[in-house]
JSON list of C-alpha atoms in Angstrom, two decimals:
[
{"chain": "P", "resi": 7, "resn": "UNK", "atom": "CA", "xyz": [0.00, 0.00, 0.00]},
{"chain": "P", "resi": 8, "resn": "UNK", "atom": "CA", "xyz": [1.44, 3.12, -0.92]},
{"chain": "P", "resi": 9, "resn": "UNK", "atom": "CA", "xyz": [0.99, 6.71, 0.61]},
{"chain": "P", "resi": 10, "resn": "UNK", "atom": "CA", "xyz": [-1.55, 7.63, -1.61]},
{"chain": "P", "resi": 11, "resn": "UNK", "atom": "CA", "xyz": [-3.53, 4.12, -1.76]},
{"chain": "P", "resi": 12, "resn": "UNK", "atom": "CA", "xyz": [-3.33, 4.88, 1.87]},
{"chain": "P", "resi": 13, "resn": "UNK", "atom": "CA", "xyz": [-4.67, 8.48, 1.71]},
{"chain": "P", "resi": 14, "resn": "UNK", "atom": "CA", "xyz": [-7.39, 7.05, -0.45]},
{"chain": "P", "resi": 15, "resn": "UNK", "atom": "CA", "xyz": [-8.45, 3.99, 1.64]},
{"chain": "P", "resi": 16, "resn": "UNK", "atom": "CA", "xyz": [-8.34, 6.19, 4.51]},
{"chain": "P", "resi": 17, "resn": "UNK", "atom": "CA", "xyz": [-10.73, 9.00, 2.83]},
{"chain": "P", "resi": 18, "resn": "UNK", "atom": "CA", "xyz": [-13.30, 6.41, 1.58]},
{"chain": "P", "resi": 19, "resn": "UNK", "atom": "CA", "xyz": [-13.79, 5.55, 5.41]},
{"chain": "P", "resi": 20, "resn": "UNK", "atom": "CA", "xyz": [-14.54, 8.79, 6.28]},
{"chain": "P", "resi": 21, "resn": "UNK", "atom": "CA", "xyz": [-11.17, 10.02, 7.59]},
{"chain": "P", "resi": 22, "resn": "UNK", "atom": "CA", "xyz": [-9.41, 12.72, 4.97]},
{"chain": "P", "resi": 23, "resn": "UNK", "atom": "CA", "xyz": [-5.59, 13.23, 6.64]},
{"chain": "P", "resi": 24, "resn": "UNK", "atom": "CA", "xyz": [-4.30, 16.81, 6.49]},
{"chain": "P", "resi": 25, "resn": "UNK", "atom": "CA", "xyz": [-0.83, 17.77, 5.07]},
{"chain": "P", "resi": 26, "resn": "UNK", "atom": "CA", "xyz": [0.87, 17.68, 8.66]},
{"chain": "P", "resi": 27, "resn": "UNK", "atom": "CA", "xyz": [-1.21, 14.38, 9.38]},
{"chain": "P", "resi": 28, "resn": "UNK", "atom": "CA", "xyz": [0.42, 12.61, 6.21]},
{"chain": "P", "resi": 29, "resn": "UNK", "atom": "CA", "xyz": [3.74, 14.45, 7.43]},
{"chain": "P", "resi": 30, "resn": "UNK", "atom": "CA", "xyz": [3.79, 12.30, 10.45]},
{"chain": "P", "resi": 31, "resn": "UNK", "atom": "CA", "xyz": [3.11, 9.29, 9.02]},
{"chain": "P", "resi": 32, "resn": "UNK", "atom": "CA", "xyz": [5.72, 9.95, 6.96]},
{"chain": "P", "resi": 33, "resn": "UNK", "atom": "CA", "xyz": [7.79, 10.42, 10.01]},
{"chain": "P", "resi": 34, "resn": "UNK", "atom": "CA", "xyz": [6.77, 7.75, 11.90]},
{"chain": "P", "resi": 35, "resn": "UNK", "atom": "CA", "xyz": [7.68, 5.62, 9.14]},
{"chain": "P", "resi": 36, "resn": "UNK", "atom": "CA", "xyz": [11.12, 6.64, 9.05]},
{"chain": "P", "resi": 37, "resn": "UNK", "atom": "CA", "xyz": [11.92, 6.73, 12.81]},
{"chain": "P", "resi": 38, "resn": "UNK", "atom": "CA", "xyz": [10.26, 3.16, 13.03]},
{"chain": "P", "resi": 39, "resn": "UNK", "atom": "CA", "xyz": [12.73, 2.28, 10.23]},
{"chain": "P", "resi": 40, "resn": "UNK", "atom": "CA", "xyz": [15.83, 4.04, 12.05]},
{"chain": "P", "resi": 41, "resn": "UNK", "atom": "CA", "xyz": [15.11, 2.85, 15.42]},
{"chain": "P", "resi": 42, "resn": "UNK", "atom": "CA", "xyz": [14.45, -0.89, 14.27]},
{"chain": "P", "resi": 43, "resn": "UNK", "atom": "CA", "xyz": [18.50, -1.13, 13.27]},
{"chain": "P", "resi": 44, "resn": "UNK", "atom": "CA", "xyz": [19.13, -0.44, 16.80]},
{"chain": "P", "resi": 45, "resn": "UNK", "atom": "CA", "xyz": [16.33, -2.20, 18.66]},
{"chain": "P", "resi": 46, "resn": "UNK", "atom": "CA", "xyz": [13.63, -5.03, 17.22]},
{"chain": "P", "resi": 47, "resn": "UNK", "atom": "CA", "xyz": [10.45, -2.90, 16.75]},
{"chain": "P", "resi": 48, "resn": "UNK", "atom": "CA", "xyz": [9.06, -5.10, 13.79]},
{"chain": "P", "resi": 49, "resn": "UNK", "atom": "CA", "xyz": [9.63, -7.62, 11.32]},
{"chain": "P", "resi": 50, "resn": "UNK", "atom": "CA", "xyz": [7.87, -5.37, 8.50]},
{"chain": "P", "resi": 51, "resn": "UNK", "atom": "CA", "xyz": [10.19, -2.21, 7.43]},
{"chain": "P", "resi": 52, "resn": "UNK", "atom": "CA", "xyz": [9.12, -1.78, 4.04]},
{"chain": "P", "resi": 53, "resn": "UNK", "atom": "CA", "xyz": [7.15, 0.91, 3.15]},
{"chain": "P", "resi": 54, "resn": "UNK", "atom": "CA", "xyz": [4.18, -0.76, 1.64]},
{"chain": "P", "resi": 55, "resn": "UNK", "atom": "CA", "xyz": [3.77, -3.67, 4.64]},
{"chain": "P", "resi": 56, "resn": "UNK", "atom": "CA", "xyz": [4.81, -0.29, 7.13]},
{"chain": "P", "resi": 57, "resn": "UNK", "atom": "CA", "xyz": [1.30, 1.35, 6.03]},
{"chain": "P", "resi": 58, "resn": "UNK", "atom": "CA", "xyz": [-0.44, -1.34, 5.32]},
{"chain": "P", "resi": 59, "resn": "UNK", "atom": "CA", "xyz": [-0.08, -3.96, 8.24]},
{"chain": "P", "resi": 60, "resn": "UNK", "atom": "CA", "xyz": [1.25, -1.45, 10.83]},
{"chain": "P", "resi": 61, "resn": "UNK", "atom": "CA", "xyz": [-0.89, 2.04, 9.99]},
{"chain": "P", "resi": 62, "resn": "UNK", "atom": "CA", "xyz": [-3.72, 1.31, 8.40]},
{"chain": "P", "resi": 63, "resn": "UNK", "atom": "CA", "xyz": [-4.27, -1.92, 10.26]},
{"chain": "P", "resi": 64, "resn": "UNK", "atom": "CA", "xyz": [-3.98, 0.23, 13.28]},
{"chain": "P", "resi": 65, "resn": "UNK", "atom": "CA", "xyz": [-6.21, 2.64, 11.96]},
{"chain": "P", "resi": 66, "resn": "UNK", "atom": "CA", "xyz": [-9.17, -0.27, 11.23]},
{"chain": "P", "resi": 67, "resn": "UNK", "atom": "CA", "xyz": [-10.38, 0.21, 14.86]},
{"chain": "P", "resi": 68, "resn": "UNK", "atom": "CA", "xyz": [-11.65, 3.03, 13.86]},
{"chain": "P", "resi": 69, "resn": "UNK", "atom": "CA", "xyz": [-14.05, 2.11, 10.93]},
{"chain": "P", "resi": 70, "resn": "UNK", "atom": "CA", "xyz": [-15.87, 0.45, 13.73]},
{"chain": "P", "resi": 71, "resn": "UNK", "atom": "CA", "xyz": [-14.88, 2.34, 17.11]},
{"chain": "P", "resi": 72, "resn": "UNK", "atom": "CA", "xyz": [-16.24, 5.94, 17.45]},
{"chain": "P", "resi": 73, "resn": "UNK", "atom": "CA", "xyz": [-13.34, 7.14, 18.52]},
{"chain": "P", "resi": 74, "resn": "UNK", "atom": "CA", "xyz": [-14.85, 10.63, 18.25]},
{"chain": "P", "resi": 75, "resn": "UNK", "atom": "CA", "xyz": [-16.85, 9.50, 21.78]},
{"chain": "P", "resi": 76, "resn": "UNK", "atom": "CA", "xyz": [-13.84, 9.16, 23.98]},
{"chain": "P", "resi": 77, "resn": "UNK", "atom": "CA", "xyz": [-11.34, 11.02, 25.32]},
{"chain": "P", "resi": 78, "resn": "UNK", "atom": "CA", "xyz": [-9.00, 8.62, 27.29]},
{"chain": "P", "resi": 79, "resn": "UNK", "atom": "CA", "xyz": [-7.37, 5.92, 25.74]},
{"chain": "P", "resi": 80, "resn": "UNK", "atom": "CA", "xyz": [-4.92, 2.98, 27.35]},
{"chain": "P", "resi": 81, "resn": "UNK", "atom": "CA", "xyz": [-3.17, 0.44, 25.03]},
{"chain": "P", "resi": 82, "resn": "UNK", "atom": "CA", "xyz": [-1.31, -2.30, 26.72]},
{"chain": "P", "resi": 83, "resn": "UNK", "atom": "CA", "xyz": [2.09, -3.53, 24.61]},
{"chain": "P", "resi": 84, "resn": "UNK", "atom": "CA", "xyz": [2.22, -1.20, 22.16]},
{"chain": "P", "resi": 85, "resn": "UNK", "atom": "CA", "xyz": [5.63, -2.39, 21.30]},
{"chain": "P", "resi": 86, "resn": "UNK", "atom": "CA", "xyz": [6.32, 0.23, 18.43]},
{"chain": "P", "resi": 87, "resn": "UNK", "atom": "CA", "xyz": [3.27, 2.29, 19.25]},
{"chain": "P", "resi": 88, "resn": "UNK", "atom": "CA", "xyz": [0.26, -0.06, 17.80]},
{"chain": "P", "resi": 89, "resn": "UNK", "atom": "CA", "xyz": [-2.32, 0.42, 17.16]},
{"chain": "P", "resi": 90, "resn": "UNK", "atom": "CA", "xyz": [-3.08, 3.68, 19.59]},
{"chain": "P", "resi": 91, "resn": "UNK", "atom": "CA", "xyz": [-0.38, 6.22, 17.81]},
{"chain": "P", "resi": 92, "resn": "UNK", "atom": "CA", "xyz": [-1.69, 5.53, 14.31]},
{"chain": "P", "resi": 93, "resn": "UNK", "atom": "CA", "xyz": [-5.26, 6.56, 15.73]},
{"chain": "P", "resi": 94, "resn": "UNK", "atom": "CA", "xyz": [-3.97, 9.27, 17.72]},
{"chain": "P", "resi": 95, "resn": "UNK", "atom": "CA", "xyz": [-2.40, 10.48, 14.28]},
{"chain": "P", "resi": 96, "resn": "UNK", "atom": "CA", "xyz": [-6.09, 10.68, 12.77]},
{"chain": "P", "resi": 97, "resn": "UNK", "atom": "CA", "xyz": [-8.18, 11.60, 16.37]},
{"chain": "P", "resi": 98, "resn": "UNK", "atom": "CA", "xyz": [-5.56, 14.25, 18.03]},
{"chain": "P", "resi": 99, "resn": "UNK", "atom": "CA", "xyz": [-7.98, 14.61, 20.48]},
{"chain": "P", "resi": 100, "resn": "UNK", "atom": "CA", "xyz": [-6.98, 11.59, 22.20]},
{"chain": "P", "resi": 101, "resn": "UNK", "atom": "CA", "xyz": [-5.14, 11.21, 25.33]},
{"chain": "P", "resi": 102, "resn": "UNK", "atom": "CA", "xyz": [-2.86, 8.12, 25.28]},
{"chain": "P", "resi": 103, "resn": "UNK", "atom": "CA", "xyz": [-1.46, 6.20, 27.77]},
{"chain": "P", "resi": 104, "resn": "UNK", "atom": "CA", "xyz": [0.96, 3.37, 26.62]},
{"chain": "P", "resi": 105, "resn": "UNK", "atom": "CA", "xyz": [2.26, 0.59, 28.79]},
{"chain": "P", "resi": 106, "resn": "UNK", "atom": "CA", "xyz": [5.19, -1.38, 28.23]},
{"chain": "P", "resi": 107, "resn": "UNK", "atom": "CA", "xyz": [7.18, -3.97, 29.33]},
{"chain": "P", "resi": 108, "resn": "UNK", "atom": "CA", "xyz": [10.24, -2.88, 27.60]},
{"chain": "P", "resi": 109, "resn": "UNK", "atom": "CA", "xyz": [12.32, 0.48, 28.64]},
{"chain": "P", "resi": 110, "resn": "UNK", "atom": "CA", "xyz": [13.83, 0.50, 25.22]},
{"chain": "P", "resi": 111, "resn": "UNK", "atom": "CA", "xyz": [10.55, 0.93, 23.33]},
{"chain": "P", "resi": 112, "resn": "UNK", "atom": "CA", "xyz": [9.27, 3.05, 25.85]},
{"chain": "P", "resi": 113, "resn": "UNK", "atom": "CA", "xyz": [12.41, 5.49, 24.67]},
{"chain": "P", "resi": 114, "resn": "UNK", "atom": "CA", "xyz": [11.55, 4.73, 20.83]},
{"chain": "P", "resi": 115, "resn": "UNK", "atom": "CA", "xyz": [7.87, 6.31, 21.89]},
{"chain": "P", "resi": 116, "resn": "UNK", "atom": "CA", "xyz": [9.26, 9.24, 23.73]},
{"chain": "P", "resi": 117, "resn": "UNK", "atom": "CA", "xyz": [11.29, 10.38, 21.08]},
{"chain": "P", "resi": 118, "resn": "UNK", "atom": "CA", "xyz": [8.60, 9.10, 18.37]},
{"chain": "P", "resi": 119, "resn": "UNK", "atom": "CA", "xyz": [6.02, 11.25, 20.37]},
{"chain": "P", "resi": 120, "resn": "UNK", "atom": "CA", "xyz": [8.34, 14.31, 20.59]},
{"chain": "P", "resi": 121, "resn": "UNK", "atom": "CA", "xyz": [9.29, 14.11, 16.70]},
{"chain": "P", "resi": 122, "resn": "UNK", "atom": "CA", "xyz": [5.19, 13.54, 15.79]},
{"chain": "P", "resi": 123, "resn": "UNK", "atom": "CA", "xyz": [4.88, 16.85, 18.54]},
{"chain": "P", "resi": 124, "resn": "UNK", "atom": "CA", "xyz": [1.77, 14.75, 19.63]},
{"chain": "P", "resi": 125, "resn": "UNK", "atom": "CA", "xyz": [0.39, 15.80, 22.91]},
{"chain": "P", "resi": 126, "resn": "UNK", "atom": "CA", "xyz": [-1.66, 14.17, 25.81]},
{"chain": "P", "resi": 127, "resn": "UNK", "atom": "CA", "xyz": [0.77, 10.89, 25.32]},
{"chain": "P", "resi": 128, "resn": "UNK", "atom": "CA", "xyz": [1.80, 9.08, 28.42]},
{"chain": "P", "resi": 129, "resn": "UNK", "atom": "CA", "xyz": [4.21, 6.21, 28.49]},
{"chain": "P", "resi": 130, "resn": "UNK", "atom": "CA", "xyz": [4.53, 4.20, 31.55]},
{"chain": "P", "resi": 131, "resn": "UNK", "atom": "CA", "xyz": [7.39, 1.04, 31.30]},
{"chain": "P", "resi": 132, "resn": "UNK", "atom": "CA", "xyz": [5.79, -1.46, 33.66]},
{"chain": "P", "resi": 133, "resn": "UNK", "atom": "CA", "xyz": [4.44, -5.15, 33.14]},
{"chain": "P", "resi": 134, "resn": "UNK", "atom": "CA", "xyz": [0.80, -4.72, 32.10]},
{"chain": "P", "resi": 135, "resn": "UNK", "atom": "CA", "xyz": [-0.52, -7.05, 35.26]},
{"chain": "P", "resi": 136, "resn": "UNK", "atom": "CA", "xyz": [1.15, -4.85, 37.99]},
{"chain": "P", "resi": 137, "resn": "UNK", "atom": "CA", "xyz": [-0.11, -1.57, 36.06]},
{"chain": "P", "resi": 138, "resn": "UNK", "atom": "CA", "xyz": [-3.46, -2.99, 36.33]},
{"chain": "P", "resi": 139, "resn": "UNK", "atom": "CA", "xyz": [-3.04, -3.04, 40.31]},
{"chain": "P", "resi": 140, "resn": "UNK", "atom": "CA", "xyz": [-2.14, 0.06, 40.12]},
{"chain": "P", "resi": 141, "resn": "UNK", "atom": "CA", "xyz": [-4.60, 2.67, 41.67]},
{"chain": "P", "resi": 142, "resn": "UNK", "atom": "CA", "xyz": [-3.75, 5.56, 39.36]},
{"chain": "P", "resi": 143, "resn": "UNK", "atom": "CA", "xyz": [-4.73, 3.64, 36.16]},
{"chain": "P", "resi": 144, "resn": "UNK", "atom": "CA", "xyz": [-7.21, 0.81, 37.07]},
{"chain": "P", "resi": 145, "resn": "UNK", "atom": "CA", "xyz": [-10.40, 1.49, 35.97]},
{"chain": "P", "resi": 146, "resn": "UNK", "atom": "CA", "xyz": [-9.70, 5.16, 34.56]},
{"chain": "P", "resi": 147, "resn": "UNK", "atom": "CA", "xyz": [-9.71, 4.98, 30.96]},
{"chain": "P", "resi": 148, "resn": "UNK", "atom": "CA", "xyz": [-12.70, 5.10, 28.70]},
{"chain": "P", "resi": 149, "resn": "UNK", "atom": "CA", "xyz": [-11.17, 2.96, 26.03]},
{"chain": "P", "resi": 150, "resn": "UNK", "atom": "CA", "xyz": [-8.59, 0.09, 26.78]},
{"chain": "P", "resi": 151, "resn": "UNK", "atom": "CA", "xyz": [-6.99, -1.46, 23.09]},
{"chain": "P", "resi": 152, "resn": "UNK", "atom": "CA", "xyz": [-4.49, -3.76, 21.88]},
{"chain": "P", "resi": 153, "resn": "UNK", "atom": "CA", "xyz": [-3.45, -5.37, 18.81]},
{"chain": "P", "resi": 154, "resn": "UNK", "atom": "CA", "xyz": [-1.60, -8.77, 18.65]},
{"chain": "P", "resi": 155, "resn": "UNK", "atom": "CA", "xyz": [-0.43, -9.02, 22.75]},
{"chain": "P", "resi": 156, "resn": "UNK", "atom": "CA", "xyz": [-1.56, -12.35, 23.49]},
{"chain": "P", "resi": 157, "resn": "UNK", "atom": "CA", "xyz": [-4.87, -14.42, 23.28]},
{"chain": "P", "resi": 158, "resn": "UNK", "atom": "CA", "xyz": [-7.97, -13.33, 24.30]},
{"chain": "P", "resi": 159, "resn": "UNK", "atom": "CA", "xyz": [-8.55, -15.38, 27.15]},
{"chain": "P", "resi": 160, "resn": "UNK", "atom": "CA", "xyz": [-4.99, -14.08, 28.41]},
{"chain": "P", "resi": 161, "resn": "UNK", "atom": "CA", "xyz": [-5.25, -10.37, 27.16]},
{"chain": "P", "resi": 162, "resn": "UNK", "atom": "CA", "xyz": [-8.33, -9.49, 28.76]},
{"chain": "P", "resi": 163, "resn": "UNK", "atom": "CA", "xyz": [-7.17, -10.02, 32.14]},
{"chain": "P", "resi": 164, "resn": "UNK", "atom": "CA", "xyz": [-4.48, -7.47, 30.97]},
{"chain": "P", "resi": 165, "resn": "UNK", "atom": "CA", "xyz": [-7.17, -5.12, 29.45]},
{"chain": "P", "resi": 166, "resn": "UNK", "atom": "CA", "xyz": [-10.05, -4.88, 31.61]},
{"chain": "P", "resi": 167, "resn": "UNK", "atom": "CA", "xyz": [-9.28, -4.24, 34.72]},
{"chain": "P", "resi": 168, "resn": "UNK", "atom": "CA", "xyz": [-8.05, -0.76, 33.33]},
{"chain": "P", "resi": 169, "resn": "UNK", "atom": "CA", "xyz": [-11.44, 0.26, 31.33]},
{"chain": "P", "resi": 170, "resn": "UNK", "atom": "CA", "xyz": [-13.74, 1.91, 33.63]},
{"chain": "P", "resi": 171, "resn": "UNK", "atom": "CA", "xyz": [-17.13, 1.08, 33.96]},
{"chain": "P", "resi": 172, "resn": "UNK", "atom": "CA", "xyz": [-19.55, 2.13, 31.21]},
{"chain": "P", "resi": 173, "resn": "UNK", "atom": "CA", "xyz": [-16.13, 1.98, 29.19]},
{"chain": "P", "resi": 174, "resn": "UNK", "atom": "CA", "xyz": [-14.49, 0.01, 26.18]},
{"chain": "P", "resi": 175, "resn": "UNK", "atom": "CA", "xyz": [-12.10, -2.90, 25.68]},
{"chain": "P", "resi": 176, "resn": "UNK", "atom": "CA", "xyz": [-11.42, -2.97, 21.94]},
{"chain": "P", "resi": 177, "resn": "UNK", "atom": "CA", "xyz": [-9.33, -6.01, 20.79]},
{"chain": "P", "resi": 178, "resn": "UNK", "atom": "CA", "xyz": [-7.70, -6.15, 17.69]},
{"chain": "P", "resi": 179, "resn": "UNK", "atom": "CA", "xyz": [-7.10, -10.19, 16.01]},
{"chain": "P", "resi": 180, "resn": "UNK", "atom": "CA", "xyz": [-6.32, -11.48, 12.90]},
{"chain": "P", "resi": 181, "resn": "UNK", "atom": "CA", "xyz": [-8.08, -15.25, 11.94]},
{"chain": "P", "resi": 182, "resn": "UNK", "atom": "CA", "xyz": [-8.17, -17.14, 14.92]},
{"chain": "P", "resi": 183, "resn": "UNK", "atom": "CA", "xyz": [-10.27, -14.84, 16.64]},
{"chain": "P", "resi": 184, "resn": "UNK", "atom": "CA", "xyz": [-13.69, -16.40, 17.23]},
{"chain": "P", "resi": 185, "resn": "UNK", "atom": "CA", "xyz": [-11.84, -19.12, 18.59]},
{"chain": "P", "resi": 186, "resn": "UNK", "atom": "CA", "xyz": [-10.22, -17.01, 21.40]},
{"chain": "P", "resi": 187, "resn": "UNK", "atom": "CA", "xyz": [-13.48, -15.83, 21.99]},
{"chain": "P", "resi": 188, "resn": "UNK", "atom": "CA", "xyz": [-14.33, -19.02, 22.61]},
{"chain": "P", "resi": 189, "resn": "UNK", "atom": "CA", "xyz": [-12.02, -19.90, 25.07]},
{"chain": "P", "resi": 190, "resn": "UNK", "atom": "CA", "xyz": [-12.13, -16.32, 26.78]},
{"chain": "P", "resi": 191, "resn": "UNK", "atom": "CA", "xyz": [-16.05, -16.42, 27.22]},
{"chain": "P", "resi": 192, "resn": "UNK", "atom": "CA", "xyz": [-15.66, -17.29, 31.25]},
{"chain": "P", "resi": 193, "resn": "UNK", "atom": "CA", "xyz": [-12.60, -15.11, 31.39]},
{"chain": "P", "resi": 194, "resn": "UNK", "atom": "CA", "xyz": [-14.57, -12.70, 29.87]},
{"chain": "P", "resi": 195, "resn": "UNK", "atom": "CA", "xyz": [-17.32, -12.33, 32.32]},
{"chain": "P", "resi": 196, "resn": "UNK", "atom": "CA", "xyz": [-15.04, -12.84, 35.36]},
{"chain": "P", "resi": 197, "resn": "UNK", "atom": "CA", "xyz": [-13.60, -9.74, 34.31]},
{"chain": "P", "resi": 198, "resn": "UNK", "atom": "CA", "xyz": [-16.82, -7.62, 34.36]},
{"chain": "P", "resi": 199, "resn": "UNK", "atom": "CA", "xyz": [-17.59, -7.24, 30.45]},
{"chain": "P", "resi": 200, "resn": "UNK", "atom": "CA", "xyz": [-20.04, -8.57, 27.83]},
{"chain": "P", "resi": 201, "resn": "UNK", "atom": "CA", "xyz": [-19.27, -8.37, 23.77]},
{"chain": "P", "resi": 202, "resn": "UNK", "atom": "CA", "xyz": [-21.02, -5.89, 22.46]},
{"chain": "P", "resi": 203, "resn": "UNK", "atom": "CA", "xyz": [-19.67, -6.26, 18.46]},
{"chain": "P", "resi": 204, "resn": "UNK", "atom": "CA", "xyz": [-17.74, -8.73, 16.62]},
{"chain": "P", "resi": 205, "resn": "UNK", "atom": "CA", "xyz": [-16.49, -7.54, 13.32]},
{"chain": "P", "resi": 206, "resn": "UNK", "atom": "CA", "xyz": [-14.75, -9.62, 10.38]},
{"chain": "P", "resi": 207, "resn": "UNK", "atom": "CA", "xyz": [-12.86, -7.65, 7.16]},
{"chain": "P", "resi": 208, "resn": "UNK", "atom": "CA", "xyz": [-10.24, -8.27, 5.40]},
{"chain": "P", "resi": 209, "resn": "UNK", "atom": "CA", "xyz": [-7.26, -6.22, 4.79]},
{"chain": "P", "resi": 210, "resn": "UNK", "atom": "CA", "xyz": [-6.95, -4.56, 1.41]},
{"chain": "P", "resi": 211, "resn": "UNK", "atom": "CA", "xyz": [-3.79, -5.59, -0.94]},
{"chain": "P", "resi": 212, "resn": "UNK", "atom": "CA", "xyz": [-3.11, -8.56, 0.81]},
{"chain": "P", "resi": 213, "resn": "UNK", "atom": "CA", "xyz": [-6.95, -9.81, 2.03]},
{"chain": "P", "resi": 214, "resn": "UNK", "atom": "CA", "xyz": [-5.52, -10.65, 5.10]},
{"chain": "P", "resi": 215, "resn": "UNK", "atom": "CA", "xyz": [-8.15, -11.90, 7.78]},
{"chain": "P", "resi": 216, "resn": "UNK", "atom": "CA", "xyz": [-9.22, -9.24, 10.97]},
{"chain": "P", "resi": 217, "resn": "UNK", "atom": "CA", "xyz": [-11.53, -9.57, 13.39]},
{"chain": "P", "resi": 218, "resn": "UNK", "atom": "CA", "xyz": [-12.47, -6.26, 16.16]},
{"chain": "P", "resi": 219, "resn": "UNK", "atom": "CA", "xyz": [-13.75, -6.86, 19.22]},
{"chain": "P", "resi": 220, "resn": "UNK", "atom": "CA", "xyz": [-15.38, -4.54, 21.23]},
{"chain": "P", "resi": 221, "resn": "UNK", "atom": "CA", "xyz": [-16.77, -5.07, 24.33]},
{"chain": "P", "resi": 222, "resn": "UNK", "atom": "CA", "xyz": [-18.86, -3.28, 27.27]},
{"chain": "P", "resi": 223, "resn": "UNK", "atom": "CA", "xyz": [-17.56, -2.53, 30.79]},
{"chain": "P", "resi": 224, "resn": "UNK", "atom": "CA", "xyz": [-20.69, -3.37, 32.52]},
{"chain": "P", "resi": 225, "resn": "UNK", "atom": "CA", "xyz": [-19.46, -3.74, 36.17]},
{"chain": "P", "resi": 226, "resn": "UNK", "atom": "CA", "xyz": [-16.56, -3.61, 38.02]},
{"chain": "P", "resi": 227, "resn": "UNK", "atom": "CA", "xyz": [-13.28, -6.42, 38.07]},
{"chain": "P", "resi": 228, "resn": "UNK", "atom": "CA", "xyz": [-13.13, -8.37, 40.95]},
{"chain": "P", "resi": 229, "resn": "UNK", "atom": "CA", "xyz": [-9.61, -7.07, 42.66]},
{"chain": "P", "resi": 230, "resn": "UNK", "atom": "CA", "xyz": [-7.90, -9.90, 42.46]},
{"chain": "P", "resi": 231, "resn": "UNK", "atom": "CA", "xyz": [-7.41, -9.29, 38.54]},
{"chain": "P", "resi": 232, "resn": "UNK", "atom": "CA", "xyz": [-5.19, -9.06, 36.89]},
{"chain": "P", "resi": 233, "resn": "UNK", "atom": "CA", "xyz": [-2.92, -11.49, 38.94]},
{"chain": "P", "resi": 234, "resn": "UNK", "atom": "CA", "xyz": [0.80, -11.65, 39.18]},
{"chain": "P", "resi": 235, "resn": "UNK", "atom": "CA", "xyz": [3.03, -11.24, 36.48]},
{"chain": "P", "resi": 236, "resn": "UNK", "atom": "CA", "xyz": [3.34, -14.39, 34.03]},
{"chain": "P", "resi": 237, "resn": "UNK", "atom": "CA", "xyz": [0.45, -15.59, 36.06]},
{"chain": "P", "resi": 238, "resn": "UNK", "atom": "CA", "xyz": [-2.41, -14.86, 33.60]},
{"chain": "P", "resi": 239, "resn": "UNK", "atom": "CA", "xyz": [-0.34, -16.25, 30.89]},
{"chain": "P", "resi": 240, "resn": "UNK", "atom": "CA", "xyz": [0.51, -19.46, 32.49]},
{"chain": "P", "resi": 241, "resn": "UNK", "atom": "CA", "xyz": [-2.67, -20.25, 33.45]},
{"chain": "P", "resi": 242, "resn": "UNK", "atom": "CA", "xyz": [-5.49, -18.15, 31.55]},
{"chain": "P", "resi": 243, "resn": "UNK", "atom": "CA", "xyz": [-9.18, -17.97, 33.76]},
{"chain": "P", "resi": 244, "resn": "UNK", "atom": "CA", "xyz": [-11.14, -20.95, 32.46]}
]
């Protein structure tokens, strides 16, 4: 997908980038190229899989997500900043918190941040289960995202406790998704939310498989979530 393919894609879903929003893109490209030689950010560096798999997959959430309706947003292992910087690029609105298990890309998004001059972006480096015990953050943000972390059944207990109640937890997967729904349903309602939509597309060019998520906050997570690091992972809620 090239910059204009990706202008145009973008445009026929309602979003129309100005010059300085196509600027950063262009940017963000080349910082996420720079950076990867010194640090592993991504397989992808070319600029066709960059703003295809990386941007505009990012960006997807949004086709479906009224991110127009919220003002705080948490995404949990960004890694190199997806999907919440690509929709921060298009809703500047936004106020972004990114959490992190790695210092290094947490100083790839500082600098990325500064470069972009994006504002309202917080980066905290922290595993996500001990930031979800954590006071200031749990159960503060309207919308809680992220886009290939780990499987559902797993990643919610990272998510959820963080979305507050009458908020979002908006989950980004490729194919295998209504399986992981599968397995998360008990996980799922543990946690304190109910699924709200389920959407399948493909990705253009390559046709790809998604599938989006999204998913109510209807009452609040029992404190013992999300348990101790590596715990969740090791043995999902079943």
């Amino acid at each position: 997908m090239n910059e204009q393919q990706f202008i145009e894609a973008l445009k026929d879903k309602g979003i129309e980038l100005s010059e300085k929003q196509i600027a950063q893109f262009k940017k963000y490209f080349e910082l996420l190229v720079e950076w990867n030689e010194k640090m592993n950010l991504t397989a992808i560096t070319d600029f066709e899989g960059v703003y295809l798999k990386h941007f505009y997959d990012s960006i997807s959430a949004s086709f479906y997500f009224d991110f127009t309706k919220v003002t705080t947003v948490c995404d949990v292992g960004a890694g190199a900043g997806f999907p919440s910087i690509p929709i921060k690029i298009c809703f500047p609105h936004l106020q972004v918190t990114i959490v992190d298990s790695l210092n290094k890309r947490i100083t790839f998004l500082n600098h990325l941040s500064d470069e972009l001059q994006l504002d309202h972006m917080h980066f905290v480096h922290a595993r996500a289960e001990e930031f979800g015990q954590n006071v200031k953050y749990r159960e503060q943000f309207d919308v809680v995202t992220a886009r290939a972390v780990a499987r559902l059944s797993v990643l919610s207990e990272l998510c959820v406790p963080l979305a507050k109640q009458g908020g979002y937890f908006v989950a980004l997967k490729a194919s295998a998704g209504p399986e992981e729904l599968k397995d998360a349903k008990k996980a799922l309602s543990t946690l304190g939310v109910s699924l709200k939509e389920e959407y399948s597309f493909s990705l253009p060019v390559e046709e790809s498989e998604r599938t989006l998520y999204v998913f109510d906050k209807i009452k609040g997570t029992p404190k013992k979530y999300p348990r101790k690091p590596g715990v969740p992972n090791k043995t999902p809620i079943q």
